[in-house]
PDB file of C-alpha atoms in Angstrom:
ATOM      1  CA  UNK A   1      37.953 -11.045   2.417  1.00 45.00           C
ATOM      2  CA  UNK A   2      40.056  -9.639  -0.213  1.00 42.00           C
ATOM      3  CA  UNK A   3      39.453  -6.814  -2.526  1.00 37.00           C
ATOM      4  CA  UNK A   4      39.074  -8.827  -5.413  1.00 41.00           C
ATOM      5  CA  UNK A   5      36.579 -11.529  -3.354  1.00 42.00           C
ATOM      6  CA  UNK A   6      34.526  -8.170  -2.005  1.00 33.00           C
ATOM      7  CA  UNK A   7      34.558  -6.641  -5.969  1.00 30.00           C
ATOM      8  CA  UNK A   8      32.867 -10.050  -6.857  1.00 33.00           C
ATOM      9  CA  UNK A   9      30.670 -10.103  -4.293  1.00 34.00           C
ATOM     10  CA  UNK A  10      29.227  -6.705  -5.272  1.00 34.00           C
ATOM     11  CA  UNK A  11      29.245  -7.666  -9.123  1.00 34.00           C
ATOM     12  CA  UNK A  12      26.782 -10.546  -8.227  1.00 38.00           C
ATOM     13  CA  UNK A  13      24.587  -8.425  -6.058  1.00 40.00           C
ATOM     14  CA  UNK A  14      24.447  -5.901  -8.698  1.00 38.00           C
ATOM     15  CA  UNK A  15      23.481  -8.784 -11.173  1.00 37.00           C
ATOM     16  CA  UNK A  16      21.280 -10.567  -9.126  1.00 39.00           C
ATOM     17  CA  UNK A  17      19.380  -7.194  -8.864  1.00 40.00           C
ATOM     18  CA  UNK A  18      19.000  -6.501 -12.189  1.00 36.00           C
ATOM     19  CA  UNK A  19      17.410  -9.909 -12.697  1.00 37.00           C
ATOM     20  CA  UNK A  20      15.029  -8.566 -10.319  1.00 42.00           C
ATOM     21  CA  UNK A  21      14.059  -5.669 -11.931  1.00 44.00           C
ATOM     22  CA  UNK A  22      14.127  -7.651 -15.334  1.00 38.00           C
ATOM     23  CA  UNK A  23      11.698 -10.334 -13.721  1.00 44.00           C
ATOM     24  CA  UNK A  24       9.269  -7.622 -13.073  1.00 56.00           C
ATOM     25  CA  UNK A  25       9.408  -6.314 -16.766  1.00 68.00           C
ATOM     26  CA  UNK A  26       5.804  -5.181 -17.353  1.00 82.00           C
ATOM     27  CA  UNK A  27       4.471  -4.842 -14.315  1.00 90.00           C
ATOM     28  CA  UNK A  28       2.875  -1.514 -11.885  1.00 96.00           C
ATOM     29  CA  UNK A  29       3.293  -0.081  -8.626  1.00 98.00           C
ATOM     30  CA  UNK A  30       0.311   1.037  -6.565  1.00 98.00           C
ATOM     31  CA  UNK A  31      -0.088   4.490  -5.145  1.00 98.00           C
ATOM     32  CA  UNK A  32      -2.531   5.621  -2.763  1.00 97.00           C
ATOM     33  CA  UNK A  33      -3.223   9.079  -1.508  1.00 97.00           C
ATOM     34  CA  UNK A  34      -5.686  10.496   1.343  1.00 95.00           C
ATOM     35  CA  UNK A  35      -7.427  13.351   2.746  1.00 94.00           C
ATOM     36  CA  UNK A  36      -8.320  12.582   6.187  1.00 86.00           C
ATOM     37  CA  UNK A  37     -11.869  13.285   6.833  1.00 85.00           C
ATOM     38  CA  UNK A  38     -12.434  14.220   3.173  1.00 91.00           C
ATOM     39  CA  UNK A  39     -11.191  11.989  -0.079  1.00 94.00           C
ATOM     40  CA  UNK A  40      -8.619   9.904  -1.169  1.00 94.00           C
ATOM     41  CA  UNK A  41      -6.992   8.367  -4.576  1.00 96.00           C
ATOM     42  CA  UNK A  42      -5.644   4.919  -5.400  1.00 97.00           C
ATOM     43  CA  UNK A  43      -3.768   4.330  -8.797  1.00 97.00           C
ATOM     44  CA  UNK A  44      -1.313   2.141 -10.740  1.00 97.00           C
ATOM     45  CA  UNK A  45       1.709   3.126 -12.302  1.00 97.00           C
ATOM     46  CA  UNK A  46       4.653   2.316 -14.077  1.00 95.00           C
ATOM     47  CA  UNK A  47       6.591   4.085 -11.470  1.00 96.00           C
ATOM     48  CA  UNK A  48       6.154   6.522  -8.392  1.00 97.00           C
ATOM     49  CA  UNK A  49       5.781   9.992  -9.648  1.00 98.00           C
ATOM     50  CA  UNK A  50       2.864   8.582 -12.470  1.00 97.00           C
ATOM     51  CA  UNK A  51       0.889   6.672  -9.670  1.00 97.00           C
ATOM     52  CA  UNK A  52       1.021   9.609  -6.887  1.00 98.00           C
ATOM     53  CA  UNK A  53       0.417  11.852  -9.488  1.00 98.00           C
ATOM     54  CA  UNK A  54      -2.965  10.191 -10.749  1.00 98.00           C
ATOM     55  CA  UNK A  55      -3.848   9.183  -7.169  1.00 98.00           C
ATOM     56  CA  UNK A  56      -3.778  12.817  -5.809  1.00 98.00           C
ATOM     57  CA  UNK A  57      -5.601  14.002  -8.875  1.00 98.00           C
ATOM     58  CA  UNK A  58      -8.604  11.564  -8.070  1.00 97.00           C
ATOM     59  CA  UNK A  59      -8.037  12.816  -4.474  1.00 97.00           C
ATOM     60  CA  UNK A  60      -8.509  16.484  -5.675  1.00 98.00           C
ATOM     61  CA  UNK A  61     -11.474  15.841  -8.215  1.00 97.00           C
ATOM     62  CA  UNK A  62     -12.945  13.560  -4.804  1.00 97.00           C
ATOM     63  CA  UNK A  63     -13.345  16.491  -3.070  1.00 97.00           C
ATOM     64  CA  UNK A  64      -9.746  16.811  -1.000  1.00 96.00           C
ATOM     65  CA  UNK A  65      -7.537  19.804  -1.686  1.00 95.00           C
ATOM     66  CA  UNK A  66      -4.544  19.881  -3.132  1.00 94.00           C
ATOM     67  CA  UNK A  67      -2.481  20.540   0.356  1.00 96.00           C
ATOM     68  CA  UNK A  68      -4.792  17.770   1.830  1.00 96.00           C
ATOM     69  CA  UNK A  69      -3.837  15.241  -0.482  1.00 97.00           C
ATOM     70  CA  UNK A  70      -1.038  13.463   1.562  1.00 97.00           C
ATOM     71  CA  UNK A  71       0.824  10.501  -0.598  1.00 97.00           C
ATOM     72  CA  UNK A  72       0.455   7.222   1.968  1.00 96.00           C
ATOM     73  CA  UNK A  73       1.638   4.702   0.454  1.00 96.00           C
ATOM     74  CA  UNK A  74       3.382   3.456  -2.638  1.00 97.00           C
ATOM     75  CA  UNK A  75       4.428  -0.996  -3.400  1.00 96.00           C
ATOM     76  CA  UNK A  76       6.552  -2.039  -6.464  1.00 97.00           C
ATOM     77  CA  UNK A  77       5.247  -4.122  -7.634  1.00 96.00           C
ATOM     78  CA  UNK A  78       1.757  -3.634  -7.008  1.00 97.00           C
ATOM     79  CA  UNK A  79       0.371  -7.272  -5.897  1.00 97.00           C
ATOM     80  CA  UNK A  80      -2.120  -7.450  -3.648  1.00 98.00           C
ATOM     81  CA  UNK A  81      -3.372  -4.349  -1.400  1.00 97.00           C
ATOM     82  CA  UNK A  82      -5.656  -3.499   1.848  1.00 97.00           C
ATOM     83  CA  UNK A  83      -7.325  -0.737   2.341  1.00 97.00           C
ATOM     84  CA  UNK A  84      -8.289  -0.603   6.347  1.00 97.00           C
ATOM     85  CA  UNK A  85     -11.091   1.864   7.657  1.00 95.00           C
ATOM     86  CA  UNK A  86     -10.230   2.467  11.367  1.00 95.00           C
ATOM     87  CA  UNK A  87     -12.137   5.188  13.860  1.00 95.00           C
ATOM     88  CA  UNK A  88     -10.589   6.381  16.920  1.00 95.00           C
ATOM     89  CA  UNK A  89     -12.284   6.682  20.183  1.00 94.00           C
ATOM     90  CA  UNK A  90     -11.752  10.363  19.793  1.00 93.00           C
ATOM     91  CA  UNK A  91     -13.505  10.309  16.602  1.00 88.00           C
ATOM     92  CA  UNK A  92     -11.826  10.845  13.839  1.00 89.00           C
ATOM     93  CA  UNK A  93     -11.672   8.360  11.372  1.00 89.00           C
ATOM     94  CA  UNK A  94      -8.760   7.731   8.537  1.00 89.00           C
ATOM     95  CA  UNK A  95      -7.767   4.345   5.934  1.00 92.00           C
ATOM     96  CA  UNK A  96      -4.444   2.943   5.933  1.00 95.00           C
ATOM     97  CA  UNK A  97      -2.905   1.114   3.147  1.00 95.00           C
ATOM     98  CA  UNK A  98      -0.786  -2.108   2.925  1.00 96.00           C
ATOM     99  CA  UNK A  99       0.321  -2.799  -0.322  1.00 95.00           C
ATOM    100  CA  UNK A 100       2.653  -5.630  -2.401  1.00 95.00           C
ATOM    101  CA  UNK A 101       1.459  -9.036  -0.671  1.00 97.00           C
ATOM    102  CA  UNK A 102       1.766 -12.124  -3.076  1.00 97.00           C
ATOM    103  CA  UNK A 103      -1.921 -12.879  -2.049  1.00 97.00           C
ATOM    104  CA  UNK A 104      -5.499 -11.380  -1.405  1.00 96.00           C
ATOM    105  CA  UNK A 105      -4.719 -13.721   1.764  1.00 96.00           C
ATOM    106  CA  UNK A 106      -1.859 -11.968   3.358  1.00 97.00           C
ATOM    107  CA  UNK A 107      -2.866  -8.800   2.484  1.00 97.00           C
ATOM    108  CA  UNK A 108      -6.204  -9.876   4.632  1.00 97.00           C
ATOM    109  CA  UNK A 109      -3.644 -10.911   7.185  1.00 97.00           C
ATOM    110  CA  UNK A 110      -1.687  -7.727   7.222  1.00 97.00           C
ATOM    111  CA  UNK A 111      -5.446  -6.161   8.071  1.00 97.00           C
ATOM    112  CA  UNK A 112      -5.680  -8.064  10.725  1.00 96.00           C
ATOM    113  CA  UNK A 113      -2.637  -7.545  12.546  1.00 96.00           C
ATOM    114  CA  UNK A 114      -3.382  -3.693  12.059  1.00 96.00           C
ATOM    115  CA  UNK A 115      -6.596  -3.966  13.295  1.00 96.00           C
ATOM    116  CA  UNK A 116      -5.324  -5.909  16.670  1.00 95.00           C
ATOM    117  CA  UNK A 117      -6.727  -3.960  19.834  1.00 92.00           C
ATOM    118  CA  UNK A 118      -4.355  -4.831  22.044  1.00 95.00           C
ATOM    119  CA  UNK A 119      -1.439  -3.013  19.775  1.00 94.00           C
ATOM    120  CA  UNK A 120      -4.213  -0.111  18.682  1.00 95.00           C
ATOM    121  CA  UNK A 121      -6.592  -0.490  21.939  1.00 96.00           C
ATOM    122  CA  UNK A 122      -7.792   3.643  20.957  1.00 96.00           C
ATOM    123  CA  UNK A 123      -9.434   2.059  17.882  1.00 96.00           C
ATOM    124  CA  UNK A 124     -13.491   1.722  18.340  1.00 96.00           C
ATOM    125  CA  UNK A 125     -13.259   0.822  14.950  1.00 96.00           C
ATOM    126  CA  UNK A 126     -10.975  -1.002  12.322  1.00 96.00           C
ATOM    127  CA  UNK A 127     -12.215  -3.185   9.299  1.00 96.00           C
ATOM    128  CA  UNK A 128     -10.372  -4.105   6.127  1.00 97.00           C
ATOM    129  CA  UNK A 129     -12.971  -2.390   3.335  1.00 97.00           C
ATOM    130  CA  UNK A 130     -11.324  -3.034   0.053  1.00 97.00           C
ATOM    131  CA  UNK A 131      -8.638  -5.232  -1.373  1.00 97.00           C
ATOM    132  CA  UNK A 132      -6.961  -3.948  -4.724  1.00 97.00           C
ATOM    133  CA  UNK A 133      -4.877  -6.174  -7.342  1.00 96.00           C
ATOM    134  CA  UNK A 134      -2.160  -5.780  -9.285  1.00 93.00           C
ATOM    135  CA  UNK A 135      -4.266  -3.870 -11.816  1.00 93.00           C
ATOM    136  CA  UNK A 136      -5.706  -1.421  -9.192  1.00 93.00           C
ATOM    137  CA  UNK A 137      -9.453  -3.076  -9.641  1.00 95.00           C
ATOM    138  CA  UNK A 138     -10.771  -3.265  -6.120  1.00 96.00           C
ATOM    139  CA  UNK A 139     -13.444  -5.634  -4.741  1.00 96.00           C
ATOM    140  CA  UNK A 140     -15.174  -5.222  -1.398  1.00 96.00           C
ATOM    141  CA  UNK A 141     -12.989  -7.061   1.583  1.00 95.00           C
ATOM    142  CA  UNK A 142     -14.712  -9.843   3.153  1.00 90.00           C
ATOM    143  CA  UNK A 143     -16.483  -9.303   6.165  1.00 77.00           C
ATOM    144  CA  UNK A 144     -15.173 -12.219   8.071  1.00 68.00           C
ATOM    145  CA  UNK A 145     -11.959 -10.693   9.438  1.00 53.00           C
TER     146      UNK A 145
END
């Protein structure tokens, strides 16, 4: 490839990717933010830093503390999210997050494959609890996963 092909190549990357970013014009990301064992925050933002920063507050004000308040996850665009209870044979119990699906569907499948006990066979305990949209309005998952 010459220098001149490989310059054009990059150009229409670079394009193609600001498309991108145009195409999602208005919309959020999703942030969500956990104290194991204690609270946790889930918020939309028009970047990052706004939606960690408003999920860690509701983390704080849920009862976590501020050192607590680990940032788990964060999708651009938002889409559709999972929020997954699991409990360990040991005990403790935590939520893990998987954000940005096109669809409440394949977020629900994403659940599932986390909540497979022959990858996680230490889990006594693993159930999708709450699917979020693009807006950050949850509704309870359905109990048929």
């Amino acid at each position: 490839m010459t220098v001149r092909g490989f310059c054009t190549l990059i150009f229409a990357i670079a394009f193609s990717a600001t498309g991108t970013i145009a195409q999602e014009g208005g919309r959020q990301g999703i942030a969500f933010v956990q104290a194991p064992e204690m609270s946790s925050g889930v918020c939309t933002g028009k970047d990052a830093a706004t939606a960690f920063d408003c999920a860690k507050k509701q983390c704080v004000d849920g009862g976590g503390t501020d050192e607590d308040c680990l940032e788990q996850a964060y999708c651009f665009p938002a889409r559709f999210s999972v929020d997954v209870f699991m409990r360990s044979s040991e005990g403790p119990h935590w939520h893990e997050y998987y954000c940005g699906w096109d669809t409440k569907e394949l977020a629900l499948a994403a659940a599932k494959v986390a909540c497979d006990n022959i990858r996680r066979p230490y889990l006594i305990e693993c159930t999708p609890v709450l699917i979020y949209d693009e807006e950050g309005r949850s509704e309870e998952a359905p109990m048929d996963n």
